[in-house]
PDB file of C-alpha atoms in Angstrom:
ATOM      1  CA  UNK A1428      24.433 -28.712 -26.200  1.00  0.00           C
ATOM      2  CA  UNK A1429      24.133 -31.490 -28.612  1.00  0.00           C
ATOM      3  CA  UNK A1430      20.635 -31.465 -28.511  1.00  0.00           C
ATOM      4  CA  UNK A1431      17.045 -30.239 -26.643  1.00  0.00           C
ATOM      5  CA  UNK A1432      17.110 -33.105 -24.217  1.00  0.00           C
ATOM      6  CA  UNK A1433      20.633 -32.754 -23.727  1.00  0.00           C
ATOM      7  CA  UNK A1434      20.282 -28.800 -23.202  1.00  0.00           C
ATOM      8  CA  UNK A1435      17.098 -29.253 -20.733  1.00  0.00           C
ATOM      9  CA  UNK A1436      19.079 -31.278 -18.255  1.00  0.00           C
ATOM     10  CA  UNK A1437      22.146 -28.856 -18.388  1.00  0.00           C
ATOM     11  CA  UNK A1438      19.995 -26.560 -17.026  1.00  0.00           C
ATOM     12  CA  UNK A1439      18.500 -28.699 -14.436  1.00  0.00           C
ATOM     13  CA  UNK A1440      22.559 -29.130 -13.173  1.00  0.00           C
ATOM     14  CA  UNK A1441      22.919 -25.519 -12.954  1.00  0.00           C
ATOM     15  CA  UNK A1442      19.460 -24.821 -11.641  1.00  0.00           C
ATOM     16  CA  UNK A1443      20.890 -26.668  -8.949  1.00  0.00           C
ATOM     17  CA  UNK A1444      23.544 -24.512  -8.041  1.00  0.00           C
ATOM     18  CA  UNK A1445      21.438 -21.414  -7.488  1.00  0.00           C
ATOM     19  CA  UNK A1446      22.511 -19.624 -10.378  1.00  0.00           C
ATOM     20  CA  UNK A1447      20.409 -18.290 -13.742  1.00  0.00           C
ATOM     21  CA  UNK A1448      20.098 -20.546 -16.079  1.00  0.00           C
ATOM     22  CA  UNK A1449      17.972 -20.340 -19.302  1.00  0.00           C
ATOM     23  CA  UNK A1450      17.852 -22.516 -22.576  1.00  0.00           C
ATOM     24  CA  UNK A1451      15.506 -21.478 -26.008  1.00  0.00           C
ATOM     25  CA  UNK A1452      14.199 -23.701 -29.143  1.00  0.00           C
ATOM     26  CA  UNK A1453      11.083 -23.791 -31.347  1.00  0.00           C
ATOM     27  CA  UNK A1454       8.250 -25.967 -30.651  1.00  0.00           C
ATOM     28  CA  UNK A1455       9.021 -29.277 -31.343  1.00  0.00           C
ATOM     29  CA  UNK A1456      12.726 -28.323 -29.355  1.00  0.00           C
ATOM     30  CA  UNK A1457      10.481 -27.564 -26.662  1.00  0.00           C
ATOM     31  CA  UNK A1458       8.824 -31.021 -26.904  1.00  0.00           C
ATOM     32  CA  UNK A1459      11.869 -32.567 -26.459  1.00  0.00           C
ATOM     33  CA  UNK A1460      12.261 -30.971 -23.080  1.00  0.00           C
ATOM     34  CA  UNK A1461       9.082 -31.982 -21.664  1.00  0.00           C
ATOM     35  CA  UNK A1462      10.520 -34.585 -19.673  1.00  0.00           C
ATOM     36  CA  UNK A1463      13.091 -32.267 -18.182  1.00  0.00           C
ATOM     37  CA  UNK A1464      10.573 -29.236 -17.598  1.00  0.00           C
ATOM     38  CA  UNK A1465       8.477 -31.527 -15.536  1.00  0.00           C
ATOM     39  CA  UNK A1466      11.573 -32.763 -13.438  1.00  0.00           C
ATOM     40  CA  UNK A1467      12.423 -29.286 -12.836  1.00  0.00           C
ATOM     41  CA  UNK A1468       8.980 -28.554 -11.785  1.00  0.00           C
ATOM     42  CA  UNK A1469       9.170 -31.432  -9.669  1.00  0.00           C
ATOM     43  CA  UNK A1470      12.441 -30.089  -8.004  1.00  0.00           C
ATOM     44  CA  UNK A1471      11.015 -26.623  -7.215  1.00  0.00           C
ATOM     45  CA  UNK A1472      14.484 -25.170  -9.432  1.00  0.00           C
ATOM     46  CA  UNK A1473      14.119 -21.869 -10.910  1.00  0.00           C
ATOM     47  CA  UNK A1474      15.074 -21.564 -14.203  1.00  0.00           C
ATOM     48  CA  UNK A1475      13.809 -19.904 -17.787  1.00  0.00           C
ATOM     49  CA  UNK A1476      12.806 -21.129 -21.274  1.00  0.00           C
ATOM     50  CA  UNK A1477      12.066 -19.128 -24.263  1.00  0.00           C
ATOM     51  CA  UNK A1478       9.825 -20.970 -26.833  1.00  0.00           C
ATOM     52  CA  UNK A1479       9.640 -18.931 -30.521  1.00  0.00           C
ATOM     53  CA  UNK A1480       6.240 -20.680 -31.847  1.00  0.00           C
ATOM     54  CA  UNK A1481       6.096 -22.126 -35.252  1.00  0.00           C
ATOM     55  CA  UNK A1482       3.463 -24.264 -37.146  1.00  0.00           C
ATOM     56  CA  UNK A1483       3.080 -27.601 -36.602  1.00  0.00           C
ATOM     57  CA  UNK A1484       2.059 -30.242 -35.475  1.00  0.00           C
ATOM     58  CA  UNK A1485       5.151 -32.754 -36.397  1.00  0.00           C
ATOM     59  CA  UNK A1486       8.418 -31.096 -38.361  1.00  0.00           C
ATOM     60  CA  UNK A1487       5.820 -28.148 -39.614  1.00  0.00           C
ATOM     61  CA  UNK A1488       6.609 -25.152 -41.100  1.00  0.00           C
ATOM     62  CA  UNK A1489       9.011 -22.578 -39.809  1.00  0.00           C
ATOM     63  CA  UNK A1490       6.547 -20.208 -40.216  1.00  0.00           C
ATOM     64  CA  UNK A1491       5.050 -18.180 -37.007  1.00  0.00           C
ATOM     65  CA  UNK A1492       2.387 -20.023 -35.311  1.00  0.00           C
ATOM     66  CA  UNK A1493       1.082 -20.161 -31.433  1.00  0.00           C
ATOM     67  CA  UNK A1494      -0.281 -23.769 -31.288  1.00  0.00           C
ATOM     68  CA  UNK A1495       1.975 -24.388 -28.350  1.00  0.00           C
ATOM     69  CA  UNK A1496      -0.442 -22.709 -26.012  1.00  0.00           C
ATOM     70  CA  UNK A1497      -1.555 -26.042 -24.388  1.00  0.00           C
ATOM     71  CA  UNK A1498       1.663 -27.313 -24.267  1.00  0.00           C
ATOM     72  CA  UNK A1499       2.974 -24.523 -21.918  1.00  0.00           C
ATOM     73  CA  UNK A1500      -0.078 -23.511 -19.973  1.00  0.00           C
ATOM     74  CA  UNK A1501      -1.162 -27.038 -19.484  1.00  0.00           C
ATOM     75  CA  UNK A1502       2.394 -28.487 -18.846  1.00  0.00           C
ATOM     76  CA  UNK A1503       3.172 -30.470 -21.229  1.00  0.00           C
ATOM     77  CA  UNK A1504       4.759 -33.210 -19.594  1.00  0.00           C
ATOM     78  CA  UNK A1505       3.733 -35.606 -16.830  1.00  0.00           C
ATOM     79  CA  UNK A1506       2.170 -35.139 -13.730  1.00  0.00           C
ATOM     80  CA  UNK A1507       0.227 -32.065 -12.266  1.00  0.00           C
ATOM     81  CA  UNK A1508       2.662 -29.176 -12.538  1.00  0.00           C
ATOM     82  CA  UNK A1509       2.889 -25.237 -13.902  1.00  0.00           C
ATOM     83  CA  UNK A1510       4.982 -23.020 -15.544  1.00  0.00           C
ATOM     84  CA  UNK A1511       5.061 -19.161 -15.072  1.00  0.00           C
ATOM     85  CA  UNK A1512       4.554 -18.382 -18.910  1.00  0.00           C
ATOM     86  CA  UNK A1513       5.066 -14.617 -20.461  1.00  0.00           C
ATOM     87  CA  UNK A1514       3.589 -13.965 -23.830  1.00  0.00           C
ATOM     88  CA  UNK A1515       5.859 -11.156 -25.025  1.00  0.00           C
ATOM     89  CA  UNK A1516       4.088  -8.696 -28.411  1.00  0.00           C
ATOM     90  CA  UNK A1517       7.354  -6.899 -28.846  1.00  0.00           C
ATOM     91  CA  UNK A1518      10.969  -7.087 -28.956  1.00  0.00           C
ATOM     92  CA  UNK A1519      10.995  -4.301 -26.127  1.00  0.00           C
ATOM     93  CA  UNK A1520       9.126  -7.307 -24.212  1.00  0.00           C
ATOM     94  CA  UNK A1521      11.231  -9.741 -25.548  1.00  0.00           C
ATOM     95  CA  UNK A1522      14.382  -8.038 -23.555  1.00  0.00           C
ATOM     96  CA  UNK A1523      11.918  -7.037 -20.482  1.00  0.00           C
ATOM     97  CA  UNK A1524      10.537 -10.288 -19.995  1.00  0.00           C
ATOM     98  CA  UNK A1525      13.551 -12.446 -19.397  1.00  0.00           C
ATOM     99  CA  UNK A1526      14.683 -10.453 -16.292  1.00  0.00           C
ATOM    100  CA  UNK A1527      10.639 -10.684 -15.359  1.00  0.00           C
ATOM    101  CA  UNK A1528      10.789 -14.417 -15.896  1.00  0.00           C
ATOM    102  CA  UNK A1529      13.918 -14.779 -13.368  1.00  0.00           C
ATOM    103  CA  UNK A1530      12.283 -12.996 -10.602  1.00  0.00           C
ATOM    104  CA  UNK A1531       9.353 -14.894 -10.858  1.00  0.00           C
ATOM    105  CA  UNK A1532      10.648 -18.361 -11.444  1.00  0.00           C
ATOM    106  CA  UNK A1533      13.334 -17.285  -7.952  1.00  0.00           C
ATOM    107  CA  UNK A1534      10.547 -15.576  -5.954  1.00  0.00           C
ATOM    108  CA  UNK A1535       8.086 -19.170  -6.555  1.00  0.00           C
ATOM    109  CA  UNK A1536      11.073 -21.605  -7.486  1.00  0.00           C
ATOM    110  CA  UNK A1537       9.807 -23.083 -10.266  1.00  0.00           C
ATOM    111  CA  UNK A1538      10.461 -23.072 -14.056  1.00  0.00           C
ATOM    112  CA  UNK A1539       9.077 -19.954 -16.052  1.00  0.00           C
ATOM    113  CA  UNK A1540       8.685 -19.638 -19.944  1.00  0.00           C
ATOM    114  CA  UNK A1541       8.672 -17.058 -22.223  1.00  0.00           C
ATOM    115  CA  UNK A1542       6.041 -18.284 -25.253  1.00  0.00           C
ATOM    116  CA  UNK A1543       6.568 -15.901 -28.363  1.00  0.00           C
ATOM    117  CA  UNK A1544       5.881 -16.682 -31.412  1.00  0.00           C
ATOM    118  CA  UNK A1545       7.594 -16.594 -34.869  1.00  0.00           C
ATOM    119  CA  UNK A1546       6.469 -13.145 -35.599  1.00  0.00           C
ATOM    120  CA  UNK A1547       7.525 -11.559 -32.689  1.00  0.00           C
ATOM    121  CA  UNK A1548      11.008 -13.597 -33.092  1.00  0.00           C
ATOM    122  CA  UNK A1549      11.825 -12.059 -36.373  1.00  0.00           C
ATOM    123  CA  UNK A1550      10.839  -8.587 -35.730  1.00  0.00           C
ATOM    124  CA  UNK A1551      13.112  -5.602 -36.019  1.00  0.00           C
ATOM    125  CA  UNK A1552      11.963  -2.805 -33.579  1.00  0.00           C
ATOM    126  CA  UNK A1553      13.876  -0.195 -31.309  1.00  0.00           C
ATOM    127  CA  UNK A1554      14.567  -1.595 -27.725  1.00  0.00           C
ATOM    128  CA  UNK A1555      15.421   0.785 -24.404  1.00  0.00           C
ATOM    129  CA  UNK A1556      18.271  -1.552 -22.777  1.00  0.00           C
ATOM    130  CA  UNK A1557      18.976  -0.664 -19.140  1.00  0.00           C
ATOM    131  CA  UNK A1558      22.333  -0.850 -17.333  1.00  0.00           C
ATOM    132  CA  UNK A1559      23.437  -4.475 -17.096  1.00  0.00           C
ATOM    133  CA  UNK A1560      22.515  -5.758 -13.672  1.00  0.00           C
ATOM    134  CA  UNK A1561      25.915  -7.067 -11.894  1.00  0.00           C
ATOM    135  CA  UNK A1562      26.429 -10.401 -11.570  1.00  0.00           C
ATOM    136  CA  UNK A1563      25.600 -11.898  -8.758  1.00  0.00           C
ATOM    137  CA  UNK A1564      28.342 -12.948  -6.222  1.00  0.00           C
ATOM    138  CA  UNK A1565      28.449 -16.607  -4.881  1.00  0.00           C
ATOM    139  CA  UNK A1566      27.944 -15.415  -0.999  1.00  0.00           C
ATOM    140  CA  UNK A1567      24.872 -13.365  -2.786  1.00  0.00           C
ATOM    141  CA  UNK A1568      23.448 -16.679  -4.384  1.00  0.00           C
ATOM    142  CA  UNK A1569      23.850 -18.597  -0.563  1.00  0.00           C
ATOM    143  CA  UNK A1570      21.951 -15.717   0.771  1.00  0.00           C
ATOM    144  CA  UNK A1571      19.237 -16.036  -1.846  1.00  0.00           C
ATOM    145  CA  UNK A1572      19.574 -19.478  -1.941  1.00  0.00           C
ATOM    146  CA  UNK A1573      21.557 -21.388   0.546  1.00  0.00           C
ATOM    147  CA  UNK A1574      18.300 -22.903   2.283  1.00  0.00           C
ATOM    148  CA  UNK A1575      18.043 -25.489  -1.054  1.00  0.00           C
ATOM    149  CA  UNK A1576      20.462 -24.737  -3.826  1.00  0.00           C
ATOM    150  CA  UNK A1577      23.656 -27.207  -3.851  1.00  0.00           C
ATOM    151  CA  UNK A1578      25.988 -24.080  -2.526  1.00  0.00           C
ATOM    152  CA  UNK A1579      29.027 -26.418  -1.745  1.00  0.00           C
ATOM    153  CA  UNK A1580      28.872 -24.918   1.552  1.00  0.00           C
ATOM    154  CA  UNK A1581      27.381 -27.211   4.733  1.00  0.00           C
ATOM    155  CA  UNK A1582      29.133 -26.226   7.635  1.00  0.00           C
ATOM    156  CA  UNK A1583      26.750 -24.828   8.942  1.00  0.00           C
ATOM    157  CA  UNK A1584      23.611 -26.679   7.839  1.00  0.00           C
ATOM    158  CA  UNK A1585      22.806 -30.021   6.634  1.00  0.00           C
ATOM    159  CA  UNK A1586      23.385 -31.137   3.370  1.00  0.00           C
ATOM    160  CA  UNK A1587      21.077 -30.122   0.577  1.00  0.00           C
ATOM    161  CA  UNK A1588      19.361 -32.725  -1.306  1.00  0.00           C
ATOM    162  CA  UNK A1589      17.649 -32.207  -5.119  1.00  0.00           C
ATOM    163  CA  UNK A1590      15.397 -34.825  -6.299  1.00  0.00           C
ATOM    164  CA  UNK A1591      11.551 -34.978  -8.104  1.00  0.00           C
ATOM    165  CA  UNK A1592      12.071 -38.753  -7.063  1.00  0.00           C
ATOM    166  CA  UNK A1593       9.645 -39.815  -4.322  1.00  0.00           C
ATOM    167  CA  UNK A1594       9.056 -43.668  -4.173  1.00  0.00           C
ATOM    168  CA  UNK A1595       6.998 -43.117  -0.830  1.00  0.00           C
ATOM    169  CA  UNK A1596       3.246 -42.048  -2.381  1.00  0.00           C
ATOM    170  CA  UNK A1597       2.205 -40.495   0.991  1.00  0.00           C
ATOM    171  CA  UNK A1598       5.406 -38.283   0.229  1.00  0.00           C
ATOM    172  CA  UNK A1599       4.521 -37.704  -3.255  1.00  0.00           C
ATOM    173  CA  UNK A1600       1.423 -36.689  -2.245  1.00  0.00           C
ATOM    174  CA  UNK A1601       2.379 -33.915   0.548  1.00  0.00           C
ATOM    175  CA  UNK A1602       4.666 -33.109  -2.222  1.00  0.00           C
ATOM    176  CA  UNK A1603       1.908 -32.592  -5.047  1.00  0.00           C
ATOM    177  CA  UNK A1604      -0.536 -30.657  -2.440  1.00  0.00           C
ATOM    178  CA  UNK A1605       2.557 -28.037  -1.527  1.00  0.00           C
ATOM    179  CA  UNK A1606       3.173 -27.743  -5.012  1.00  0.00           C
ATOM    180  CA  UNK A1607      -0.620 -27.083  -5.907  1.00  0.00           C
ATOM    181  CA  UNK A1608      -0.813 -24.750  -2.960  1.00  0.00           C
ATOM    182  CA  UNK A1609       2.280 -22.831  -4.533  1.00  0.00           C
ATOM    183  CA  UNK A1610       0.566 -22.499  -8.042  1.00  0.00           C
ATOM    184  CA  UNK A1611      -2.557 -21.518  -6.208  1.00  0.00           C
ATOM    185  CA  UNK A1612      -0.665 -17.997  -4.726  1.00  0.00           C
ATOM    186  CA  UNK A1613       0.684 -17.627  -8.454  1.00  0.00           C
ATOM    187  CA  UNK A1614      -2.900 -17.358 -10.117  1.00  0.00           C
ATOM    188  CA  UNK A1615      -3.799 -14.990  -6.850  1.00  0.00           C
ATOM    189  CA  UNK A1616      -0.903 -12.434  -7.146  1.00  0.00           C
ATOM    190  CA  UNK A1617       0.553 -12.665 -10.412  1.00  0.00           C
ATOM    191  CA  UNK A1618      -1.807 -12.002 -13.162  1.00  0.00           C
ATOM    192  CA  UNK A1619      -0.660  -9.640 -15.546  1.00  0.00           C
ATOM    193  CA  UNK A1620      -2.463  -8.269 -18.703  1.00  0.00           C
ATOM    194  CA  UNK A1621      -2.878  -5.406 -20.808  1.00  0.00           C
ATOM    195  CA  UNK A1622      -6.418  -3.311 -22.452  1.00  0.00           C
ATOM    196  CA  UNK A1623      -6.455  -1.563 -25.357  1.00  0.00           C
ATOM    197  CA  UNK A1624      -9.906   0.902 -25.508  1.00  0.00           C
ATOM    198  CA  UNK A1625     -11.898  -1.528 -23.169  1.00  0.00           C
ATOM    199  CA  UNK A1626     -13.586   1.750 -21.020  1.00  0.00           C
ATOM    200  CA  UNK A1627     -16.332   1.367 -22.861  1.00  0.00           C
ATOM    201  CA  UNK A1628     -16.169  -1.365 -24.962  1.00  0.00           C
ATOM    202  CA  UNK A1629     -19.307  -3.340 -25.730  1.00  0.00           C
ATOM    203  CA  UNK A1630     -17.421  -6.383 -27.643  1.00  0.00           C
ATOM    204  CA  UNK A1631     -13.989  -7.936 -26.802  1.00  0.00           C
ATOM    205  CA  UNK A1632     -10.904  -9.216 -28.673  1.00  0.00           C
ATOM    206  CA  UNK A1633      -8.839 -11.366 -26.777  1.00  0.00           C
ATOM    207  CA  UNK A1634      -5.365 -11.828 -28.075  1.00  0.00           C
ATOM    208  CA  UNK A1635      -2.055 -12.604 -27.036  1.00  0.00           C
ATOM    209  CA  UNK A1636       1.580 -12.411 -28.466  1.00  0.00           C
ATOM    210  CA  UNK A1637       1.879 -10.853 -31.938  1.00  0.00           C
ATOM    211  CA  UNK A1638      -1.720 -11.303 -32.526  1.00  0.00           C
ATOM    212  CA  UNK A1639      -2.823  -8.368 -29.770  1.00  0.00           C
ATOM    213  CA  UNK A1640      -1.318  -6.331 -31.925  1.00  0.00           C
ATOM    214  CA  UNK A1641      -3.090  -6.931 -35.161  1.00  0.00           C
ATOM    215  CA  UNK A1642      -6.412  -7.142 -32.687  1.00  0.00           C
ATOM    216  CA  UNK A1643      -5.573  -3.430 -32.017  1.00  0.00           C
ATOM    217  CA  UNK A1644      -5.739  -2.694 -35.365  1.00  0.00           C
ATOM    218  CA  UNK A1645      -8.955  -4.100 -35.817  1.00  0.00           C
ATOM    219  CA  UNK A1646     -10.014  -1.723 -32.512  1.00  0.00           C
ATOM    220  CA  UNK A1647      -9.069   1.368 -34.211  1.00  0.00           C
ATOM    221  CA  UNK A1648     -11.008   0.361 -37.727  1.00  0.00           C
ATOM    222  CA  UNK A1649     -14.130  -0.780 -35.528  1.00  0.00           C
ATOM    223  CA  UNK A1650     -14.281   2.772 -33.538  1.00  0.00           C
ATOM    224  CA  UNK A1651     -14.039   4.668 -36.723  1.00  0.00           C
ATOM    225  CA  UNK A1652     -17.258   2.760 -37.928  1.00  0.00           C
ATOM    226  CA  UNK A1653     -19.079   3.418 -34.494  1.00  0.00           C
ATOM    227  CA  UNK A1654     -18.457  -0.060 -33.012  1.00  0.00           C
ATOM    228  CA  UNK A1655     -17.271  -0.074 -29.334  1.00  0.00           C
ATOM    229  CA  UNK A1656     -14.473  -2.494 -29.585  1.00  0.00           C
ATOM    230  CA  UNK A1657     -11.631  -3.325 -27.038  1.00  0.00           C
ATOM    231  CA  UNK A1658      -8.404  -5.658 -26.494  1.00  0.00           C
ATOM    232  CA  UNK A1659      -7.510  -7.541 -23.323  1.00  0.00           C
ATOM    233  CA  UNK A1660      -4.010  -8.957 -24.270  1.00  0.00           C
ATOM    234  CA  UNK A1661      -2.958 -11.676 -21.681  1.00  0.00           C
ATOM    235  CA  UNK A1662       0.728 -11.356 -20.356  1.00  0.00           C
ATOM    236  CA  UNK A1663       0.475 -14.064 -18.238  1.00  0.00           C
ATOM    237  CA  UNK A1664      -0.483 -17.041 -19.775  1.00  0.00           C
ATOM    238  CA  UNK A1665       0.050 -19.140 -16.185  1.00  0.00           C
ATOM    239  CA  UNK A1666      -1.505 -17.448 -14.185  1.00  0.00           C
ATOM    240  CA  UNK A1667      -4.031 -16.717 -17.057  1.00  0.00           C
ATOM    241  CA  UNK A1668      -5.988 -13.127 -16.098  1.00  0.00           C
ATOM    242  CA  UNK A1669      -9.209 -14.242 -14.734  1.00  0.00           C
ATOM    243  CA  UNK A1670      -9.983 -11.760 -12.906  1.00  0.00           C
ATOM    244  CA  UNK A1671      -9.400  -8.687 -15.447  1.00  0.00           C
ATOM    245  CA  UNK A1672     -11.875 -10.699 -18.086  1.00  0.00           C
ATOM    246  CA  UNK A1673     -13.695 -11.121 -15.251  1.00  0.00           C
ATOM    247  CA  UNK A1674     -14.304  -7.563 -14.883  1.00  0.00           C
ATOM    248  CA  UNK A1675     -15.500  -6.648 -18.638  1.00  0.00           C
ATOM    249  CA  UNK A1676     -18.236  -9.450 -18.712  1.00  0.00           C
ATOM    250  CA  UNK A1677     -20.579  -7.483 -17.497  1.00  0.00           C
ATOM    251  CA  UNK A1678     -20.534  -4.428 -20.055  1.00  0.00           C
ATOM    252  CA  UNK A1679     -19.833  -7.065 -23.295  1.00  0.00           C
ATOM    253  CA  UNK A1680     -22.087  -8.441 -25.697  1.00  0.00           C
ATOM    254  CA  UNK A1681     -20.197 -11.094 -27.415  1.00  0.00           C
ATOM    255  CA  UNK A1682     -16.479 -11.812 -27.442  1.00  0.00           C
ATOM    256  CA  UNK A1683     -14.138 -12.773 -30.481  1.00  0.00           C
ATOM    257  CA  UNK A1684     -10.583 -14.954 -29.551  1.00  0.00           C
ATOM    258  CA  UNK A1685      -8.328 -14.425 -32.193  1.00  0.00           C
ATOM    259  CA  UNK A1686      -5.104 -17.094 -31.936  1.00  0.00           C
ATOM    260  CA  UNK A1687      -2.508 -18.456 -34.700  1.00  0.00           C
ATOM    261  CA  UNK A1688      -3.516 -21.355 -34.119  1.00  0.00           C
ATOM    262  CA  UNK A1689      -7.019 -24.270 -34.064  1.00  0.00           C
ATOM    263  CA  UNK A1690      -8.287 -23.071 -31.247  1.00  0.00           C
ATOM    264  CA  UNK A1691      -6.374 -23.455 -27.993  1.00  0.00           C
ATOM    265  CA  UNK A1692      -6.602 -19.873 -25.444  1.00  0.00           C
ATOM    266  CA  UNK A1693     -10.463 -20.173 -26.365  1.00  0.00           C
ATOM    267  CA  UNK A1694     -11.208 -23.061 -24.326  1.00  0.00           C
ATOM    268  CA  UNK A1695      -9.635 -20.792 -21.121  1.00  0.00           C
ATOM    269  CA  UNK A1696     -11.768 -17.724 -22.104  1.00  0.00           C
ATOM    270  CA  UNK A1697     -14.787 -19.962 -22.174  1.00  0.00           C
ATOM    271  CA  UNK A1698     -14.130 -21.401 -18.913  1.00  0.00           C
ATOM    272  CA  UNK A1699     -13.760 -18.085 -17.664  1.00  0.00           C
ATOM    273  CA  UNK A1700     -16.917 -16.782 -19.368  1.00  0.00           C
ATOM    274  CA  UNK A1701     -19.245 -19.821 -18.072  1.00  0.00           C
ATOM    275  CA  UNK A1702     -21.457 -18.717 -20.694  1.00  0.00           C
ATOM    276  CA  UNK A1703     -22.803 -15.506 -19.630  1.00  0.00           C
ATOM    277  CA  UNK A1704     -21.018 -13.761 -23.249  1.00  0.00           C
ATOM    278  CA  UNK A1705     -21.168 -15.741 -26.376  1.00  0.00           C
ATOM    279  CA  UNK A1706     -17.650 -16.124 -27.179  1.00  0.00           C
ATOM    280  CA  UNK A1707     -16.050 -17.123 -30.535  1.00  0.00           C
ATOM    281  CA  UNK A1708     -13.175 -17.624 -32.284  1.00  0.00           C
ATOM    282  CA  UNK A1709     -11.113 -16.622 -35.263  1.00  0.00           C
ATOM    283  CA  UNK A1710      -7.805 -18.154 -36.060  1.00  0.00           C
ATOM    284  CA  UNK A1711      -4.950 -19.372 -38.731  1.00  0.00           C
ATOM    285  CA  UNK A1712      -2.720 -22.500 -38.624  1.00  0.00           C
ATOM    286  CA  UNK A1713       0.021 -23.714 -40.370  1.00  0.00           C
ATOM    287  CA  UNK A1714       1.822 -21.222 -40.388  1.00  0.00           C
ATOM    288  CA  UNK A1715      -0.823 -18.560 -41.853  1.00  0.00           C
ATOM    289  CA  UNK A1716      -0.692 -14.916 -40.333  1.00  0.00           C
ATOM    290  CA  UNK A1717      -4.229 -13.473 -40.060  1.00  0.00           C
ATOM    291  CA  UNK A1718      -4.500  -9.710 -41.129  1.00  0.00           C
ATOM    292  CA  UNK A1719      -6.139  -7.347 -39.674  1.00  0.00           C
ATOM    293  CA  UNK A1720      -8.808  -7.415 -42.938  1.00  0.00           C
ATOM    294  CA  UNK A1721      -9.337 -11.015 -41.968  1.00  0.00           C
ATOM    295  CA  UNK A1722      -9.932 -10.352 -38.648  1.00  0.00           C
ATOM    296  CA  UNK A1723     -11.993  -7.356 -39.300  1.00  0.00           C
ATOM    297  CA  UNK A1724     -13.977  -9.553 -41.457  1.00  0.00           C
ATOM    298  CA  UNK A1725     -14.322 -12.615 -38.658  1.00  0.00           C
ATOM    299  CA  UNK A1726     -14.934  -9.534 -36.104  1.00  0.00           C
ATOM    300  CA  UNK A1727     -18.031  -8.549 -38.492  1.00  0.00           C
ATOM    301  CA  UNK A1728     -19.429 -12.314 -39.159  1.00  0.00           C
ATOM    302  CA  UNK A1729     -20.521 -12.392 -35.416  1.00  0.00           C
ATOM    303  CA  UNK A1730     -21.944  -8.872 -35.690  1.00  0.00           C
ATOM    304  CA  UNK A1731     -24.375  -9.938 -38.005  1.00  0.00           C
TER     305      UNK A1731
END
């Protein structure tokens, strides 16, 4: 496509038709298709975007970063709607998570994204590819679909009509309670996460993307100094995994957020938390990587 806005409502025509559609940029790309996420969220269409973090705000750096948290867990366009959003640490998960994003965004019709950041977008690693699922036939897509994609094919029903447009608020509003209802059953079924050494863990790193693994790093040099130290690594950023942090609170004395980035997961942990754990946070922007010195370091700070 010509451009991001331009690519964003491509897919939004082929979302239409049933079929799987995906599109990718980096950060400020993604900005540009805020409008069109948010129609596509309005329009229930399944579809899948890949956003490869870098620093910003503005032009910024092409340097790794994962300041885009907000914009994808939050929305980041207008009105009050999701995204299913996968934070990949590997390349194997880079491959693994686009099929994973296309079930989900067909089994809840509604727009999934993969947020990885810079890191994890230049990284060379080994990847297990699996047989190449067959394409699926267009009687296979009516089946699937038929009941709201734009088939072609209304003998037999009435037409289909695809529209975010409701001028009606009473309609808009039935509309925005379904669709809250719909998010609702995500955050209750889909959670996904990983833990790294948390059995008996008495402090917590919580880390997504390419920063869980540095954070497990920082485990291993911790427990060779005596100190009970764990990972939970978020997969799902939307649904974020409530109920696994949930779970640790009660055996944790403090816990330490470690993002690329100002700040931005944190303010989900500590909502979360409710204050029970004092949580804090460690983080790089800009474009900086933290090591795992650095966040050894940070990780010792709040130990004294």
């Amino acid at each position: 496509a010509e451009s991001e806005t331009a690519s964003i409502n491509m897919v939004y025509g082929g979302a239409c038709t049933g079929k799987k559609v995906m599109t990718s940029s980096s950060s400020l790309g993604i900005s540009l298709m805020a409008e069109g996420l948010s129609y596509l969220a309005g329009a229930e269409l399944p579809c899948v975007v890949v956003n490869v973090m870098r620093g910003g705000p503005g032009l910024g750096t092409i340097q790794p970063g994962q300041a885009d948290y907000f914009q994808a867990v939050k929305g980041g366009g207008h009105g009050d709607y999701k995204m299913i959003v996968l934070a990949p640490a590997s390349a194997q998960d880079m491959y693994d998570f686009v099929d994973t994003a296309f079930e989900l965004a067909f089994k809840y019709r509604t727009p999934a994204m993969i947020l990885s950041d810079g890191v994890i977008g230049q990284m060379m690693e080994k990847v297990e590819l699996r047989p190449i699922k067959p394409r699926r036939t267009n009687e296979q897509i009516i089946e699937q679909c038929g009941e709201w994609a734009l088939t072609g094919k209304t003998a037999d029903r009435k037409r289909n009509l695809i529209t975010s447009l409701a001028l009606d608020p009473n309609v808009m509003s039935a509309h925005n309670i379904e669709l809250q209802k719909k998010y609702k059953t995500i955050m209750e079924n889909e959670q996904q996460y990983t833990t790294y050494k948390t059995e008996d863990a008495e402090y917590l790193i919580v880390a997504y993307g390419s920063m869980s693994r540095i954070a497990e790093s920082v485990v291993d040099t911790a427990r060779e100094n005596g100190i009970k130290l764990g990972v939970l690594r978020p997969i799902t950023l939307f649904p974020y995994p409530e109920k696994a942090l949930e779970n640790l609170i009660p055996q944790l004395k403090k816990i330490l957020v470690v993002e690329m980035s100002a700040g931005q997961m944190v303010e989900d942990v500590k909502l979360v938390v409710n204050g029970r754990v004092p949580v804090e946070f460690y983080g790089k922007c800009g474009g900086l990587i933290p090591s795992p010195d650095d966040v050894y370091e940070a990780f010792e700070k709040i130990l004294k």
